[in-house]
Structure formats: C-alpha cells, structure tokens
PDB file of C-alpha atoms in Angstrom:
ATOM      1  CA  MET A   1       0.183   0.095  -0.003  1.00 90.00           C
ATOM      2  CA  LEU A   2       2.817   2.450   0.967  1.00 92.00           C
ATOM      3  CA  GLN A   3       4.612   1.486  -2.574  1.00 94.00           C
ATOM      4  CA  ARG A   4       1.424   2.283  -4.392  1.00 93.00           C
ATOM      5  CA  ARG A   5       0.746   5.471  -2.949  1.00 93.00           C
ATOM      6  CA  ARG A   6       4.185   6.956  -3.257  1.00 95.00           C
ATOM      7  CA  ASN A   7       3.971   5.779  -6.849  1.00 96.00           C
ATOM      8  CA  ARG A   8       0.687   7.591  -7.295  1.00 95.00           C
ATOM      9  CA  ALA A   9       2.436  10.883  -5.422  1.00 95.00           C
ATOM     10  CA  ALA A  10       5.576  10.568  -7.177  1.00 95.00           C
ATOM     11  CA  ALA A  11       4.836  13.147 -10.376  1.00 94.00           C
ATOM     12  CA  GLY A  12       4.182  16.064  -7.882  1.00 95.00           C
ATOM     13  CA  MET A  13       6.138  14.895  -4.884  1.00 95.00           C
ATOM     14  CA  GLN A  14       8.727  17.753  -5.223  1.00 93.00           C
ATOM     15  CA  ASP A  15       6.028  20.265  -4.530  1.00 95.00           C
ATOM     16  CA  TYR A  16       5.112  18.646  -1.230  1.00 96.00           C
ATOM     17  CA  ASN A  17       8.686  17.273  -0.052  1.00 94.00           C
ATOM     18  CA  PHE A  18       9.250  20.210   2.320  1.00 96.00           C
ATOM     19  CA  LEU A  19       9.320  18.134   5.642  1.00 96.00           C
ATOM     20  CA  ALA A  20      11.667  15.503   4.115  1.00 96.00           C
ATOM     21  CA  ARG A  21      14.007  18.174   2.806  1.00 95.00           C
ATOM     22  CA  ARG A  22      13.854  19.930   6.270  1.00 96.00           C
ATOM     23  CA  ALA A  23      15.112  16.676   8.169  1.00 96.00           C
ATOM     24  CA  PHE A  24      17.568  15.970   5.545  1.00 96.00           C
ATOM     25  CA  GLU A  25      19.210  19.613   6.103  1.00 95.00           C
ATOM     26  CA  ASP A  26      19.704  18.445   9.537  1.00 96.00           C
ATOM     27  CA  LEU A  27      21.215  15.098   8.578  1.00 96.00           C
ATOM     28  CA  CYS A  28      23.716  17.033   6.242  1.00 96.00           C
ATOM     29  CA  ASP A  29      24.537  19.411   9.149  1.00 95.00           C
ATOM     30  CA  ARG A  30      25.442  16.590  11.249  1.00 95.00           C
ATOM     31  CA  VAL A  31      27.687  14.990   8.647  1.00 96.00           C
ATOM     32  CA  ALA A  32      29.226  18.165   8.023  1.00 96.00           C
ATOM     33  CA  SER A  33      30.294  18.590  11.730  1.00 95.00           C
ATOM     34  CA  ILE A  34      32.211  15.250  11.674  1.00 94.00           C
ATOM     35  CA  THR A  35      35.806  15.392  11.166  1.00 92.00           C
ATOM     36  CA  ARG A  36      36.221  12.634   8.502  1.00 92.00           C
ATOM     37  CA  ASP A  37      35.371  11.655   5.192  1.00 96.00           C
ATOM     38  CA  PHE A  38      32.762   8.961   4.035  1.00 97.00           C
ATOM     39  CA  ASP A  39      33.773   7.187   0.913  1.00 97.00           C
ATOM     40  CA  HIS A  40      30.720   5.385   0.172  1.00 97.00           C
ATOM     41  CA  ALA A  41      27.171   6.415   1.394  1.00 97.00           C
ATOM     42  CA  ALA A  42      23.509   5.419   0.717  1.00 97.00           C
ATOM     43  CA  ILE A  43      20.572   7.857   1.200  1.00 97.00           C
ATOM     44  CA  LEU A  44      17.316   5.910   2.087  1.00 97.00           C
ATOM     45  CA  GLY A  45      14.426   7.710   1.015  1.00 94.00           C
ATOM     46  CA  GLY A  46      13.898  11.254   1.166  1.00 94.00           C
ATOM     47  CA  GLY A  47      12.333  11.931  -2.098  1.00 93.00           C
ATOM     48  CA  PRO A  48      13.112  14.297  -4.984  1.00 92.00           C
ATOM     49  CA  ASP A  49      15.595  17.131  -4.567  1.00 90.00           C
ATOM     50  CA  VAL A  50      17.341  15.946  -1.376  1.00 90.00           C
ATOM     51  CA  MET A  51      20.524  15.304  -3.405  1.00 87.00           C
ATOM     52  CA  ARG A  52      20.249  18.681  -4.917  1.00 89.00           C
ATOM     53  CA  ASP A  53      20.119  19.797  -1.434  1.00 92.00           C
ATOM     54  CA  LEU A  54      23.358  17.927  -0.448  1.00 91.00           C
ATOM     55  CA  ALA A  55      25.180  19.372  -3.469  1.00 90.00           C
ATOM     56  CA  ARG A  56      24.876  22.667  -1.790  1.00 92.00           C
ATOM     57  CA  SER A  57      25.917  21.556   1.578  1.00 94.00           C
ATOM     58  CA  PRO A  58      29.311  21.384   3.262  1.00 94.00           C
ATOM     59  CA  ALA A  59      28.509  17.728   3.743  1.00 95.00           C
ATOM     60  CA  ALA A  60      28.779  17.136   0.253  1.00 94.00           C
ATOM     61  CA  GLU A  61      32.641  17.545   0.448  1.00 94.00           C
ATOM     62  CA  LYS A  62      32.857  14.690   2.904  1.00 95.00           C
ATOM     63  CA  ILE A  63      30.966  12.201   0.619  1.00 96.00           C
ATOM     64  CA  GLY A  64      32.533  10.320  -2.234  1.00 95.00           C
ATOM     65  CA  TRP A  65      30.226   7.627  -4.053  1.00 94.00           C
ATOM     66  CA  TRP A  66      26.684   7.539  -3.068  1.00 93.00           C
ATOM     67  CA  THR A  67      23.208   6.037  -3.921  1.00 94.00           C
ATOM     68  CA  GLN A  68      19.795   7.143  -2.956  1.00 95.00           C
ATOM     69  CA  SER A  69      16.896   5.203  -2.782  1.00 96.00           C
ATOM     70  CA  ASP A  70      13.082   4.585  -2.680  1.00 96.00           C
ATOM     71  CA  LEU A  71      10.599   2.082  -2.195  1.00 96.00           C
ATOM     72  CA  ALA A  72       8.491   3.345  -5.225  1.00 96.00           C
ATOM     73  CA  GLU A  73       9.900   2.856  -8.777  1.00 96.00           C
ATOM     74  CA  ASN A  74       8.183   6.163  -9.919  1.00 96.00           C
ATOM     75  CA  VAL A  75       9.800   8.105  -7.279  1.00 96.00           C
ATOM     76  CA  ALA A  76      13.290   6.459  -7.757  1.00 95.00           C
ATOM     77  CA  HIS A  77      13.241   7.557 -11.451  1.00 93.00           C
ATOM     78  CA  GLN A  78      13.242  11.140 -10.217  1.00 91.00           C
ATOM     79  CA  LEU A  79      16.223  10.753  -7.904  1.00 91.00           C
ATOM     80  CA  GLY A  80      19.421  10.631 -10.334  1.00 81.00           C
ATOM     81  CA  PRO A  81      21.522   8.223 -12.316  1.00 82.00           C
ATOM     82  CA  ARG A  82      22.584   6.210  -9.183  1.00 87.00           C
ATOM     83  CA  ALA A  83      19.133   5.786  -7.813  1.00 93.00           C
ATOM     84  CA  CYS A  84      17.781   2.365  -6.908  1.00 94.00           C
ATOM     85  CA  VAL A  85      14.317   0.845  -5.887  1.00 96.00           C
ATOM     86  CA  LEU A  86      14.611  -1.094  -2.496  1.00 95.00           C
ATOM     87  CA  ASP A  87      12.713  -2.036   0.477  1.00 95.00           C
ATOM     88  CA  GLU A  88      14.458  -0.765   3.593  1.00 94.00           C
ATOM     89  CA  GLU A  89      13.463  -4.003   5.469  1.00 95.00           C
ATOM     90  CA  ARG A  90      15.294  -5.959   2.955  1.00 96.00           C
ATOM     91  CA  LEU A  91      18.600  -4.094   2.326  1.00 96.00           C
ATOM     92  CA  PRO A  92      20.746  -5.281  -0.533  1.00 95.00           C
ATOM     93  CA  PHE A  93      24.173  -3.807   0.616  1.00 96.00           C
ATOM     94  CA  ALA A  94      26.937  -6.149   1.373  1.00 97.00           C
ATOM     95  CA  ASP A  95      27.991  -6.408   5.163  1.00 97.00           C
ATOM     96  CA  GLN A  96      30.509  -3.720   6.043  1.00 97.00           C
ATOM     97  CA  SER A  97      30.201  -2.117   2.517  1.00 97.00           C
ATOM     98  CA  LEU A  98      29.037   1.591   3.538  1.00 98.00           C
ATOM     99  CA  ASP A  99      30.859   4.182   5.615  1.00 98.00           C
ATOM    100  CA  LEU A 100      27.499   6.257   5.876  1.00 98.00           C
ATOM    101  CA  ILE A 101      23.748   5.721   5.702  1.00 98.00           C
ATOM    102  CA  LEU A 102      21.199   8.387   6.054  1.00 97.00           C
ATOM    103  CA  ALA A 103      17.567   7.797   6.407  1.00 97.00           C
ATOM    104  CA  PRO A 104      15.648  11.036   6.130  1.00 96.00           C
ATOM    105  CA  LEU A 105      11.838  10.702   6.987  1.00 93.00           C
ATOM    106  CA  GLY A 106      10.811   7.109   5.837  1.00 91.00           C
ATOM    107  CA  LEU A 107      11.631   4.547   8.525  1.00 94.00           C
ATOM    108  CA  HIS A 108       8.358   5.376  10.575  1.00 93.00           C
ATOM    109  CA  TRP A 109       6.534   3.089   8.014  1.00 92.00           C
ATOM    110  CA  ALA A 110       8.846   0.174   8.672  1.00 92.00           C
ATOM    111  CA  ASN A 111       7.058  -3.050   9.936  1.00 90.00           C
ATOM    112  CA  ASP A 112      10.131  -4.354  11.688  1.00 92.00           C
ATOM    113  CA  LEU A 113      12.075  -1.123  12.677  1.00 93.00           C
ATOM    114  CA  PRO A 114      14.403  -3.119  15.125  1.00 94.00           C
ATOM    115  CA  GLY A 115      15.398  -5.550  12.260  1.00 95.00           C
ATOM    116  CA  THR A 116      15.778  -2.675   9.842  1.00 96.00           C
ATOM    117  CA  LEU A 117      18.356  -1.042  12.131  1.00 97.00           C
ATOM    118  CA  VAL A 118      20.140  -4.290  12.471  1.00 97.00           C
ATOM    119  CA  GLN A 119      20.570  -4.482   8.738  1.00 97.00           C
ATOM    120  CA  ILE A 120      21.895  -0.950   8.634  1.00 98.00           C
ATOM    121  CA  ARG A 121      24.418  -1.771  11.336  1.00 97.00           C
ATOM    122  CA  GLN A 122      25.554  -4.570   9.425  1.00 97.00           C
ATOM    123  CA  ALA A 123      26.079  -2.689   6.273  1.00 98.00           C
ATOM    124  CA  LEU A 124      28.171  -0.235   7.790  1.00 98.00           C
ATOM    125  CA  LYS A 125      31.912  -0.678   8.015  1.00 97.00           C
ATOM    126  CA  PRO A 126      33.487  -0.458  11.532  1.00 96.00           C
ATOM    127  CA  ASP A 127      33.206   3.277  12.606  1.00 95.00           C
ATOM    128  CA  GLY A 128      30.759   3.947   9.936  1.00 97.00           C
ATOM    129  CA  PHE A 129      27.960   6.546  10.745  1.00 97.00           C
ATOM    130  CA  PHE A 130      24.084   6.134  10.455  1.00 98.00           C
ATOM    131  CA  ALA A 131      21.866   9.162  11.087  1.00 97.00           C
ATOM    132  CA  GLY A 132      18.017   9.046  10.202  1.00 96.00           C
ATOM    133  CA  ALA A 133      14.916  11.005  11.014  1.00 96.00           C
ATOM    134  CA  LEU A 134      11.046   9.699  11.326  1.00 95.00           C
ATOM    135  CA  PHE A 135       7.773  11.264  12.405  1.00 95.00           C
ATOM    136  CA  GLY A 136       7.602  10.965  16.391  1.00 93.00           C
ATOM    137  CA  GLY A 137       4.679  10.588  18.486  1.00 90.00           C
ATOM    138  CA  ALA A 138       3.210  14.070  18.330  1.00 93.00           C
ATOM    139  CA  THR A 139       2.733  14.110  14.740  1.00 95.00           C
ATOM    140  CA  LEU A 140      -0.712  15.206  13.379  1.00 95.00           C
ATOM    141  CA  THR A 141      -2.050  15.107  17.222  1.00 95.00           C
ATOM    142  CA  GLU A 142      -4.521  17.723  16.240  1.00 97.00           C
ATOM    143  CA  PHE A 143      -5.806  15.929  13.427  1.00 96.00           C
ATOM    144  CA  ARG A 144      -5.931  12.505  15.167  1.00 94.00           C
ATOM    145  CA  GLN A 145      -7.792  14.054  18.114  1.00 95.00           C
ATOM    146  CA  CYS A 146     -10.433  15.829  15.749  1.00 96.00           C
ATOM    147  CA  LEU A 147     -11.123  12.530  13.823  1.00 94.00           C
ATOM    148  CA  MET A 148     -11.455  10.430  16.849  1.00 93.00           C
ATOM    149  CA  ALA A 149     -14.044  13.262  18.092  1.00 95.00           C
ATOM    150  CA  ALA A 150     -15.828  13.351  14.907  1.00 95.00           C
ATOM    151  CA  GLU A 151     -16.280   9.600  14.480  1.00 92.00           C
ATOM    152  CA  SER A 152     -17.413   9.080  18.161  1.00 92.00           C
ATOM    153  CA  GLU A 153     -20.019  11.717  17.753  1.00 92.00           C
ATOM    154  CA  LEU A 154     -21.209  10.309  14.311  1.00 89.00           C
ATOM    155  CA  THR A 155     -21.044   6.589  14.923  1.00 85.00           C
ATOM    156  CA  GLY A 156     -20.349   6.054  18.765  1.00 83.00           C
ATOM    157  CA  GLY A 157     -16.771   4.646  18.112  1.00 80.00           C
ATOM    158  CA  ALA A 158     -13.624   5.492  16.530  1.00 78.00           C
ATOM    159  CA  ALA A 159     -11.232   3.597  14.474  1.00 79.00           C
ATOM    160  CA  ALA A 160      -7.380   4.018  14.067  1.00 79.00           C
ATOM    161  CA  ARG A 161      -7.059   6.385  10.826  1.00 81.00           C
ATOM    162  CA  ILE A 162      -3.680   7.797  11.764  1.00 83.00           C
ATOM    163  CA  SER A 163      -0.396   5.611  12.333  1.00 80.00           C
ATOM    164  CA  PRO A 164       1.317   5.508  15.863  1.00 79.00           C
ATOM    165  CA  TYR A 165       4.717   6.889  15.759  1.00 82.00           C
ATOM    166  CA  ALA A 166       8.015   6.214  17.820  1.00 78.00           C
ATOM    167  CA  GLY A 167       9.239   8.429  20.527  1.00 75.00           C
ATOM    168  CA  THR A 168      12.665  10.069  21.286  1.00 74.00           C
ATOM    169  CA  PHE A 169      13.534   7.565  23.822  1.00 75.00           C
ATOM    170  CA  ASP A 170      12.199   4.678  21.779  1.00 83.00           C
ATOM    171  CA  MET A 171      14.689   5.353  19.228  1.00 89.00           C
ATOM    172  CA  ALA A 172      17.826   5.598  21.366  1.00 88.00           C
ATOM    173  CA  ALA A 173      17.001   2.390  22.888  1.00 90.00           C
ATOM    174  CA  LEU A 174      16.577   0.729  19.408  1.00 93.00           C
ATOM    175  CA  LEU A 175      19.665   2.009  18.226  1.00 95.00           C
ATOM    176  CA  GLN A 176      21.510   0.456  21.144  1.00 93.00           C
ATOM    177  CA  ARG A 177      19.335  -2.890  20.779  1.00 94.00           C
ATOM    178  CA  ALA A 178      20.545  -2.765  16.940  1.00 95.00           C
ATOM    179  CA  GLY A 179      24.242  -2.819  18.165  1.00 95.00           C
ATOM    180  CA  LEU A 180      25.063   0.773  17.138  1.00 96.00           C
ATOM    181  CA  ALA A 181      27.357   2.470  19.516  1.00 94.00           C
ATOM    182  CA  LEU A 182      27.071   6.397  21.030  1.00 92.00           C
ATOM    183  CA  PRO A 183      23.442   6.359  20.196  1.00 94.00           C
ATOM    184  CA  VAL A 184      21.695   9.987  20.271  1.00 93.00           C
ATOM    185  CA  ALA A 185      18.282  11.099  19.797  1.00 92.00           C
ATOM    186  CA  ASP A 186      16.464  14.442  19.605  1.00 93.00           C
ATOM    187  CA  ILE A 187      13.221  16.219  18.465  1.00 93.00           C
ATOM    188  CA  ASP A 188      12.569  19.002  15.988  1.00 95.00           C
ATOM    189  CA  ARG A 189       9.005  19.944  16.082  1.00 95.00           C
ATOM    190  CA  ALA A 190       7.523  21.967  13.145  1.00 96.00           C
ATOM    191  CA  THR A 191       4.024  23.704  13.097  1.00 97.00           C
ATOM    192  CA  VAL A 192       2.435  24.080   9.791  1.00 97.00           C
ATOM    193  CA  ARG A 193      -0.427  26.366   9.334  1.00 98.00           C
ATOM    194  CA  TYR A 194      -3.175  25.425   6.888  1.00 98.00           C
ATOM    195  CA  ASP A 195      -6.439  27.032   5.565  1.00 97.00           C
ATOM    196  CA  ASN A 196      -8.318  23.955   6.602  1.00 97.00           C
ATOM    197  CA  ALA A 197      -8.214  20.445   7.305  1.00 97.00           C
ATOM    198  CA  PHE A 198      -8.787  19.273   3.621  1.00 97.00           C
ATOM    199  CA  ALA A 199      -5.558  21.415   2.678  1.00 97.00           C
ATOM    200  CA  LEU A 200      -3.542  19.358   5.078  1.00 97.00           C
ATOM    201  CA  MET A 201      -5.010  16.039   3.766  1.00 96.00           C
ATOM    202  CA  ARG A 202      -3.912  17.575   0.242  1.00 96.00           C
ATOM    203  CA  ASP A 203      -0.335  17.673   1.305  1.00 97.00           C
ATOM    204  CA  LEU A 204      -0.316  14.416   3.236  1.00 95.00           C
ATOM    205  CA  ARG A 205      -1.558  12.792  -0.180  1.00 95.00           C
ATOM    206  CA  GLY A 206       1.250  14.592  -2.073  1.00 96.00           C
ATOM    207  CA  MET A 207       3.998  13.483   0.249  1.00 94.00           C
ATOM    208  CA  GLY A 208       2.671  10.009  -0.007  1.00 93.00           C
ATOM    209  CA  GLU A 209       1.915  10.089   3.902  1.00 92.00           C
ATOM    210  CA  THR A 210      -1.648   8.836   4.094  1.00 89.00           C
ATOM    211  CA  SER A 211      -2.172   5.954   6.424  1.00 85.00           C
ATOM    212  CA  VAL A 212      -1.216   2.457   5.510  1.00 86.00           C
ATOM    213  CA  LEU A 213      -2.220   0.618   8.539  1.00 82.00           C
ATOM    214  CA  ALA A 214      -2.834  -3.069   7.938  1.00 81.00           C
ATOM    215  CA  ASP A 215      -5.900  -2.959  10.334  1.00 77.00           C
ATOM    216  CA  ARG A 216      -7.254  -0.027   8.971  1.00 74.00           C
ATOM    217  CA  PRO A 217     -11.062   0.319   8.469  1.00 72.00           C
ATOM    218  CA  ARG A 218     -11.959  -1.516   5.131  1.00 69.00           C
ATOM    219  CA  LYS A 219     -15.088   0.510   4.892  1.00 74.00           C
ATOM    220  CA  PRO A 220     -14.260   4.049   3.254  1.00 73.00           C
ATOM    221  CA  ALA A 221     -14.852   7.009   5.510  1.00 78.00           C
ATOM    222  CA  THR A 222     -17.667   9.081   4.604  1.00 86.00           C
ATOM    223  CA  ARG A 223     -17.679  12.811   3.488  1.00 91.00           C
ATOM    224  CA  ARG A 224     -19.797  13.549   6.332  1.00 93.00           C
ATOM    225  CA  LEU A 225     -17.063  12.192   8.833  1.00 92.00           C
ATOM    226  CA  PHE A 226     -14.177  14.517   7.198  1.00 93.00           C
ATOM    227  CA  MET A 227     -16.399  17.487   7.223  1.00 96.00           C
ATOM    228  CA  ARG A 228     -17.185  17.163  10.843  1.00 96.00           C
ATOM    229  CA  ALA A 229     -13.603  16.625  11.662  1.00 96.00           C
ATOM    230  CA  ALA A 230     -12.508  19.651   9.676  1.00 97.00           C
ATOM    231  CA  GLN A 231     -15.346  21.661  11.472  1.00 97.00           C
ATOM    232  CA  ILE A 232     -13.907  20.342  14.937  1.00 97.00           C
ATOM    233  CA  TYR A 233     -10.362  21.093  13.951  1.00 97.00           C
ATOM    234  CA  GLY A 234     -11.285  24.722  13.199  1.00 97.00           C
ATOM    235  CA  GLU A 235     -12.920  25.046  16.638  1.00 97.00           C
ATOM    236  CA  ARG A 236     -10.046  23.614  18.446  1.00 97.00           C
ATOM    237  CA  PHE A 237      -6.827  24.520  16.760  1.00 97.00           C
ATOM    238  CA  ALA A 238      -7.363  27.660  14.769  1.00 97.00           C
ATOM    239  CA  ASP A 239      -5.342  30.757  14.970  1.00 97.00           C
ATOM    240  CA  SER A 240      -6.984  34.400  15.172  1.00 96.00           C
ATOM    241  CA  ASP A 241      -6.673  34.592  11.408  1.00 96.00           C
ATOM    242  CA  GLY A 242      -8.794  31.294  10.920  1.00 95.00           C
ATOM    243  CA  ARG A 243      -5.852  29.105   9.883  1.00 97.00           C
ATOM    244  CA  ILE A 244      -5.356  25.740  11.578  1.00 98.00           C
ATOM    245  CA  ARG A 245      -2.167  24.498  13.021  1.00 97.00           C
ATOM    246  CA  ALA A 246      -0.681  20.944  12.328  1.00 98.00           C
ATOM    247  CA  THR A 247       2.304  19.559  14.398  1.00 97.00           C
ATOM    248  CA  PHE A 248       4.933  17.397  12.690  1.00 96.00           C
ATOM    249  CA  GLU A 249       7.183  16.097  15.320  1.00 96.00           C
ATOM    250  CA  ILE A 250      10.636  14.750  13.650  1.00 96.00           C
ATOM    251  CA  VAL A 251      12.601  12.583  15.697  1.00 94.00           C
ATOM    252  CA  HIS A 252      16.393  12.806  14.610  1.00 95.00           C
ATOM    253  CA  PHE A 253      18.656   9.748  15.700  1.00 95.00           C
ATOM    254  CA  GLY A 254      22.146   8.311  14.925  1.00 96.00           C
ATOM    255  CA  GLY A 255      24.770   6.100  16.007  1.00 96.00           C
ATOM    256  CA  TRP A 256      27.908   4.488  14.816  1.00 96.00           C
ATOM    257  CA  ALA A 257      29.115   0.816  13.942  1.00 96.00           C
ATOM    258  CA  PRO A 258      31.516  -0.197  16.749  1.00 93.00           C
ATOM    259  CA  HIS A 259      35.191   0.185  16.555  1.00 87.00           C
ATOM    260  CA  PRO A 260      37.614  -0.382  19.145  1.00 84.00           C
ATOM    261  CA  ASP A 261      38.827   3.175  19.100  1.00 76.00           C
ATOM    262  CA  GLN A 262      35.704   4.811  19.959  1.00 74.00           C
ATOM    263  CA  PRO A 263      35.112   6.449  23.304  1.00 71.00           C
ATOM    264  CA  LYS A 264      33.822   4.138  25.977  1.00 70.00           C
ATOM    265  CA  PRO A 265      31.427   5.125  28.797  1.00 61.00           C
ATOM    266  CA  LYS A 266      33.267   5.927  32.207  1.00 61.00           C
ATOM    267  CA  ARG A 267      32.615   3.230  35.016  1.00 62.00           C
ATOM    268  CA  PRO A 268      30.073   4.417  37.437  1.00 60.00           C
ATOM    269  CA  GLY A 269      32.026   6.000  40.567  1.00 64.00           C
ATOM    270  CA  SER A 270      35.051   6.888  38.478  1.00 63.00           C
ATOM    271  CA  ALA A 271      34.212  10.888  38.298  1.00 65.00           C
ATOM    272  CA  THR A 272      37.120  13.014  39.795  1.00 70.00           C
ATOM    273  CA  HIS A 273      35.186  16.217  39.764  1.00 68.00           C
ATOM    274  CA  ARG A 274      31.812  17.102  41.686  1.00 69.00           C
ATOM    275  CA  LEU A 275      28.757  18.051  39.388  1.00 66.00           C
ATOM    276  CA  ALA A 276      27.977  20.491  42.186  1.00 69.00           C
ATOM    277  CA  ASP A 277      31.422  22.522  41.720  1.00 73.00           C
ATOM    278  CA  ALA A 278      30.949  22.589  37.937  1.00 69.00           C
ATOM    279  CA  LEU A 279      27.463  24.222  38.329  1.00 70.00           C
ATOM    280  CA  GLY A 280      28.508  26.422  41.295  1.00 72.00           C
ATOM    281  CA  VAL A 281      25.990  25.084  43.670  1.00 73.00           C
ATOM    282  CA  ALA A 282      25.877  23.776  47.177  1.00 73.00           C
ATOM    283  CA  GLU A 283      25.661  19.918  47.269  1.00 70.00           C
ATOM    284  CA  ILE A 284      22.971  18.110  49.190  1.00 69.00           C
ATOM    285  CA  SER A 285      23.179  14.638  50.422  1.00 65.00           C
ATOM    286  CA  THR A 286      20.242  12.390  49.537  1.00 57.00           C
ATOM    287  CA  GLY A 287      19.936  11.788  53.376  1.00 56.00           C
ATOM    288  CA  GLU A 288      19.535  15.634  53.851  1.00 50.00           C
ATOM    289  CA  LYS A 289      16.330  17.646  53.309  1.00 51.00           C
ATOM    290  CA  ALA A 290      16.801  20.821  51.352  1.00 49.00           C
ATOM    291  CA  GLY A 291      17.034  23.827  53.654  1.00 51.00           C
ATOM    292  CA  SER A 292      18.020  21.949  56.635  1.00 46.00           C
TER     293      SER A 292
END
C-alpha cells in the first residue's frame, strides 16, 4: 500500500517534500560537523530534490560515492542516475560495505524497525555512521484528536486512521539494541499552518504519507466524517486568522558501527570532579532535606 501511494504521488512529490528536505538538511549538518570523510554512502528515501540540497551543503565535500533509494519505482526515477528501488526492510548492501547511511523521514513506515536498524548496522563498516529521521509521537496530534471526536460523535466509536509513531527515548533504545554505539536522539517540532483540514489532507497525499495501517477500516470514511472533523479542527486548533495548526514532530537519531577506538562510557563512580562544583551550587546529600 505504501509503495502504491508513493508511486501515485511521485509526479508532484517535489511540491510537497518540504518536511523530508527539512529533515535531510539537519542530517547534512550532522555529517558536515564530523571530522572525517565517507567514501561510500547510501541515502534511504527522502524523495526528490534532497540530493540537490546535499550538493549545496558542506557535507557534500565529505562524501565520495553515493546512491539514493526509494521503495517506489516512480519516485526512484526522479532521483538521479545512481538511484535504486529497494525495501528498507530488505537491504541489498553487503556487510561492512558502506561508511555512511542516512535515512531522511521514511523509517516510520517500517514494519520491523528493529530488524531494519540491525541491517543498517551490518551494512556499515566499523566506525561507519548512521543518522536518520522519522515522524514522532506528537505528529498530527490535532488531526488525530479531531477525527476521533468526529467519528465518536457520528458512529459511537472510533477507528485508528492515523499511524502510531515512535518517541525519542524509543529510538535511542532501539539503536542500542541494534548494536549501534554512542546512540543519540532528539526532536525537531514543526508547526505548519493550513487554511483548513482539507488542505492538510492534500499535503499528506502529496507526500505519500496517508495511512497504510494493515488494520485500517476497510469501509471508506464518509464525506460527513471529514466535514465534521474539519469543523472540529477549526473550533479547537485555529489561530486568530482562522488558519489551523498541524504539528509534525521529527525525531532525529544516530549512532556508529562499533569500533575499538571509539570512546567508552566511564565506569560508575570513577568521576574525579563533583557536578556541584561545575554548576557552582551547594551539594545536598540524599540523606538531607533541602533547607535543613
């Protein structure tokens, strides 16, 4: 279903790809800040124009050979001469063949995200770097609330119509579980304003980001449901000018393929300086009460 919807959106995707490009710009900044080069790189997803953005970034000077992929053939045709069609859950790369893997805004659709991360770690050379971005738990929270309220009001129940998303702490733990070293995760929250809920839905279709849940309702939603949801959206989440807000939470995460020369965490109790001294505050023992 995801492949079909991305193929359908491919012709106009460059007009709706602003969130993936925002996420990819952050990934490029992270690569540019690393004091080493990457001979072989793969970009998993991201859609049209991200490689053009890379060419304008300082990160481009650090990358030698690269390929970009997409699950959908129609999208891959727009990505350049070294593009390939692949499923991120079945990576075709040989073990320890890549120095860098970037995944801008696509892995939230993986059915087996832990398994995909393990494959990414296996494809990286020792001390290879991986960085990705996916939609986090607060994404489309306003739209989710309004759809549930409208459907509950009209039918007495509500179905899952928007996918669940991962959280920041989930990603750091998953990276570690996949065997990646020095895992980090942080959040970028973007608020996009629209004239109405139907303009938001048009953007989601253009991005190829409409729901593909396996247990989604098989009976098509009625126009009445969307009309009521749009009305509730305007009542609850509109600014003074009448435009509505949509939250997109982008979770950034990254880690390194293990290598003996990487920094190791300090043994608990091995600190030689007190945190209180560094912060310039009085130290309070856990057995004391503040102010005593």
